[in-house]
Coordinates of C-alpha atoms and ligand atoms in Angstrom, one line a residue:
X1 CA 96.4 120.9 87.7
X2 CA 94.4 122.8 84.9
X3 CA 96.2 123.8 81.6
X4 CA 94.6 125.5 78.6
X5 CA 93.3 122.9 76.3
X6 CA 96.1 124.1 73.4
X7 CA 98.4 123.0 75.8
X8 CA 97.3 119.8 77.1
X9 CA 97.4 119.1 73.2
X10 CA 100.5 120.4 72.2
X11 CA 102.2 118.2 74.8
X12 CA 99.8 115.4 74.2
X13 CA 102.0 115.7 70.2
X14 CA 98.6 116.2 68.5
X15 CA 99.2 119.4 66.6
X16 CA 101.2 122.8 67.7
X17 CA 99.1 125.1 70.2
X18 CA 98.2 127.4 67.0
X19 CA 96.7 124.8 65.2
X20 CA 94.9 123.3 68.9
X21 CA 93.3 126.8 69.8
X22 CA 92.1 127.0 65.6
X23 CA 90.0 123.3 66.5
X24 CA 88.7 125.1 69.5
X25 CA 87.1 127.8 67.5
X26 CA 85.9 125.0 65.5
X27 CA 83.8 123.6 68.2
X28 CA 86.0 120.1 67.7
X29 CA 87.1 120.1 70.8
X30 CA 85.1 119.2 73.8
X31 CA 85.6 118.5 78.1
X32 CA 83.8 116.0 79.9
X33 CA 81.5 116.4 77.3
X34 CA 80.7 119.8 76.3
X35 CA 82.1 121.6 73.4
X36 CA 84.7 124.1 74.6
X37 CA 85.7 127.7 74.0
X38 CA 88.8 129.7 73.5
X39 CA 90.3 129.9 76.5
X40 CA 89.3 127.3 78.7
X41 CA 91.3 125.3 80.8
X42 CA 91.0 121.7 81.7
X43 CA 93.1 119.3 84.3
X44 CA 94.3 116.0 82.0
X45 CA 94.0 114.0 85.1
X46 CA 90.7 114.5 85.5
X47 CA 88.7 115.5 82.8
X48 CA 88.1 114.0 79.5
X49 CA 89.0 116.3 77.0
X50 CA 87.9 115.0 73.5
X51 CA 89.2 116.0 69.8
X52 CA 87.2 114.8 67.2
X53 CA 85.4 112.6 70.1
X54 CA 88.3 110.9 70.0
X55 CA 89.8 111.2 74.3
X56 CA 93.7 113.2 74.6
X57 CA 95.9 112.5 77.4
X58 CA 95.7 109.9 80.3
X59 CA 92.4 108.4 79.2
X60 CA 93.7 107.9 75.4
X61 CA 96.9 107.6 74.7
X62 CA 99.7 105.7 76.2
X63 CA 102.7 107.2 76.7
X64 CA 106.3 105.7 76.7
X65 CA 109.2 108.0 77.6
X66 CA 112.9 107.0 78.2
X67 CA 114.6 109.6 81.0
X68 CA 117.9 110.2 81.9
X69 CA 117.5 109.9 85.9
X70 CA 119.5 113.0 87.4
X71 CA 121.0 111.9 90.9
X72 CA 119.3 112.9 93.8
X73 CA 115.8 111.7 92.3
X74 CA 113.6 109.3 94.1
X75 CA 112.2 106.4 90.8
X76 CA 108.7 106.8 92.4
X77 CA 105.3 109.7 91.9
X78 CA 105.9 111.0 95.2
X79 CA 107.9 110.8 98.1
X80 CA 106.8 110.9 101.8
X81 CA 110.6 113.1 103.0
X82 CA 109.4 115.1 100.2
X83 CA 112.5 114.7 97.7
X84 CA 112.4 115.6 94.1
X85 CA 110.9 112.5 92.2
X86 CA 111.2 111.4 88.8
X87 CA 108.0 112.5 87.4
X88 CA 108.8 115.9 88.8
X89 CA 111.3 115.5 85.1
X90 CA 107.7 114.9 83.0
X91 CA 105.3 117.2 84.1
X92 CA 104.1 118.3 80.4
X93 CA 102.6 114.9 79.7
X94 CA 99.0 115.3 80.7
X95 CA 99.1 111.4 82.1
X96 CA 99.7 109.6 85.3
X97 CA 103.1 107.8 84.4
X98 CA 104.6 105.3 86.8
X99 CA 108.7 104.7 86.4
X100 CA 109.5 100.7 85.4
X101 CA 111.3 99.6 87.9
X102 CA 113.6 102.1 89.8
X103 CA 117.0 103.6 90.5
X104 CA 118.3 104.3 93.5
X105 CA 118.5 107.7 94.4
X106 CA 122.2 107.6 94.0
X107 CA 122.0 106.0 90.6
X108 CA 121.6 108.4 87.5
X109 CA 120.7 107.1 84.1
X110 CA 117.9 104.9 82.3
X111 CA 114.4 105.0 83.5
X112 CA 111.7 103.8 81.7
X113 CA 108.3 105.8 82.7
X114 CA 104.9 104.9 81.3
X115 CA 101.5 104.9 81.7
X116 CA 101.1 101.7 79.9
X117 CA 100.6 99.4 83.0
X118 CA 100.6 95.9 81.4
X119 CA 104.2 96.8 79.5
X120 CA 105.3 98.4 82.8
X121 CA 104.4 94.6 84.7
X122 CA 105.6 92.5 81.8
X123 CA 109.5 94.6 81.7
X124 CA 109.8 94.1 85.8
X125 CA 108.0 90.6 86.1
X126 CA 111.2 88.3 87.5
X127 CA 110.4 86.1 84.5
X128 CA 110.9 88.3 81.7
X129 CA 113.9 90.4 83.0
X130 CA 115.7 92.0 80.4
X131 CA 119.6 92.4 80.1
X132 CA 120.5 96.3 81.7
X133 CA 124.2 97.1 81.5
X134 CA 125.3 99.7 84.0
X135 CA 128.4 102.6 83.8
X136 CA 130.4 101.5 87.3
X137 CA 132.8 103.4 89.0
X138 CA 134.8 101.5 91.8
X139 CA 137.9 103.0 94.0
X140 CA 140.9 100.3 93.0
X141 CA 142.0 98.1 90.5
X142 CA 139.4 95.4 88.9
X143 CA 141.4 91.8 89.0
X144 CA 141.0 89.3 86.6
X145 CA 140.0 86.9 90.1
X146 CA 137.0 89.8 90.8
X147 CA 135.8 90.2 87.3
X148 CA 135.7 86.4 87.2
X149 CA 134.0 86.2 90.3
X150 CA 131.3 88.9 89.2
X151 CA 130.7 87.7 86.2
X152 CA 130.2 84.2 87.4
X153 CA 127.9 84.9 90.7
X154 CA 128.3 86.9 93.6
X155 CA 126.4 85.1 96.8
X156 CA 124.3 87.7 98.1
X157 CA 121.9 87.6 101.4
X158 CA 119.0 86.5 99.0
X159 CA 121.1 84.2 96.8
X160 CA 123.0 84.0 93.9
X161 CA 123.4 86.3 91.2
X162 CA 122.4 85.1 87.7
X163 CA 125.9 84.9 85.1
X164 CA 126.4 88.7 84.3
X165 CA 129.1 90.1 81.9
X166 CA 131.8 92.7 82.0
X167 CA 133.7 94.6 79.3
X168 CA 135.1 98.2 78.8
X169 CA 137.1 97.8 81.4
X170 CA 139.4 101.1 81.9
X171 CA 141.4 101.6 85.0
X172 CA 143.0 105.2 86.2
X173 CA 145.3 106.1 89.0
X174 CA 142.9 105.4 91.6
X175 CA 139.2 104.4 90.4
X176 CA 138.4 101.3 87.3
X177 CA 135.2 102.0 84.9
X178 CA 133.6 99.0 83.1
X179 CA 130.4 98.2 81.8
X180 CA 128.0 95.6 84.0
X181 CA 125.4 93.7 82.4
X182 CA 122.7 91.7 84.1
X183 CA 119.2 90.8 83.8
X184 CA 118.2 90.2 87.6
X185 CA 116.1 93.3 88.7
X186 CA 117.2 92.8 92.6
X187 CA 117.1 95.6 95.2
X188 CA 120.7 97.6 95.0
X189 CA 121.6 94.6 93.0
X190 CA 124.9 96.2 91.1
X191 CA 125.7 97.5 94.5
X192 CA 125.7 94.4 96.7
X193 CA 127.1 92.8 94.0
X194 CA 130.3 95.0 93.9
X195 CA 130.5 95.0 97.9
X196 CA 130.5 91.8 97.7
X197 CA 133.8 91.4 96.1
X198 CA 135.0 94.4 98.2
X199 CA 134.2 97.2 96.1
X200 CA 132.6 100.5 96.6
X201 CA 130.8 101.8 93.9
X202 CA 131.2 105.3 93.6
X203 CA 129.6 106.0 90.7
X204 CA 126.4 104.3 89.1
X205 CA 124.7 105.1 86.0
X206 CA 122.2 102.9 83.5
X207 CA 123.3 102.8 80.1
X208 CA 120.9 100.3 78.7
X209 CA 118.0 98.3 78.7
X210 CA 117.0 95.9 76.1
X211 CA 118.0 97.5 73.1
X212 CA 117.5 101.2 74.2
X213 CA 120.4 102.8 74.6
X214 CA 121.1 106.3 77.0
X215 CA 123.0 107.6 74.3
X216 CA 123.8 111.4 74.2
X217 CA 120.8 112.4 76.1
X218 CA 121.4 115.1 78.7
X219 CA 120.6 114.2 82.7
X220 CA 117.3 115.3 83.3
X221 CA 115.6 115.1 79.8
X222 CA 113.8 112.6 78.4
X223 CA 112.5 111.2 74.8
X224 CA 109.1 109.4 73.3
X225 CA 110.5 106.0 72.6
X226 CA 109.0 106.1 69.0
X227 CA 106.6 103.6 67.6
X228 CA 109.1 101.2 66.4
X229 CA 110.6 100.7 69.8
X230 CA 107.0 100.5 71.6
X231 CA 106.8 97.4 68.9
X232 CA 109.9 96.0 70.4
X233 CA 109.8 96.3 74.2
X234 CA 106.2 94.6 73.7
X235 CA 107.6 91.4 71.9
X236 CA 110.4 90.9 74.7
Ligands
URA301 N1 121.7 98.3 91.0 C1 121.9 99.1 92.0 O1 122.7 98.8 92.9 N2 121.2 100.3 92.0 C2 120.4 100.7 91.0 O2 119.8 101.7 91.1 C3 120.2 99.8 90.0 C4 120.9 98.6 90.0

């Protein structure tokens, strides 16, 4: 889709639109080549749009975004029922950005979405899994016997699960909440695993993955993971 050039910089966070259109009048700016002019649009998918010579957007920069994943959102770039997908939630960032890993359409929460393909293969390869600790919601009263058995491996259909840990346990009248943390990356994997010790999960929701937390951000938005935390998830 084209977008004026100030745009596709503001988003790109290289300087406010003001400052963008005063480069264009510059001549500093240029697409596929040629210098460009006030006014002119460009598509960041497909053209190369140059400051400086240096390339904005997809080609350039890598972008690393943490979203809180609204229910009701499939974790892919498009969907073939036509659904609403995550990347519907990032359409300012001029690049093609793939979620890491996914959510289940019923699960809300932390997604990870980058355009950074080698960090996106190294986070989901089985070998490196990193601990996530999931919000649950089941109907009924978590045991000490079902914790226990969570917590020490549930056999599932493709095995069993890894050691995971629960705390923050809070039961109410008729539903318990506690934190789940695991560092398997199976299909449904919270799910099964809570079925499995005769649960239904009614409510599902990522808090955390590594060291990045969900914190207050609303459903739907999402943040630049800043510099520092780029550092990090790459040293995992
Ligand atoms: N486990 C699940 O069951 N669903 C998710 O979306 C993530 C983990």
């Amino acid at each position: 889709m084209k977008e004026r050039l100030q745009k596709i910089m503001a988003a790109a966070g290289l300087a406010s639109r003001r400052e963008a259109e005063k480069w264009i009048a510059a001549g500093r700016v240029s697409v596929n080549g040629r210098i460009a002019s006030l006014g002119d649009s460009a598509d960041p998918e497909k053209d190369r749009v140059e400051v400086d010579g240096r390339p904005v957007g997809s080609e350039g920069r890598k972008y690393y975004l943490l979203l809180n994943k609204p229910i009701g959102y499939v974790s892919t770039r498009s969907d073939p029922e036509g659904r609403p997908v995550v990347t519907d939630l990032v359409k300012e960032i001029p690049a093609r950005l793939y979620p890491v890993g996914r959510l289940d359409l019923n699960t809300e929460g932390l997604l990870l979405l980058t355009n950074d393909g080698a960090l996106a293969n190294r986070l989901t390869h089985p070998r490196h899994q990193v601990e996530k600790t999931y919000l649950v919601r089941v109907r009924g009263t978590l045991s000490r016997e079902t914790r226990e058995h969570l917590e020490g491996g549930v056999l599932l259909e493709d095995g069993m699960t890894a050691p995971a840990r629960i705390d923050k346990v809070r039961t109410a009248a008729s539903h318990s909440w506690f934190h789940l943390t695991i560092h398997e990356g199976r299909n449904r994997q919270v799910r099964r695993m809570c079925e499995a010790v005769g649960f239904q999960v009614s409510r599902l929701k990522r808090i955390r993955i590594a060291f990045l937390e969900l914190d207050e951000l609303p459903s739907g938005k999402f943040r630049h993971l800043s510099p520092q935390e780029v550092a990090r998830l790459k040293k995992l």
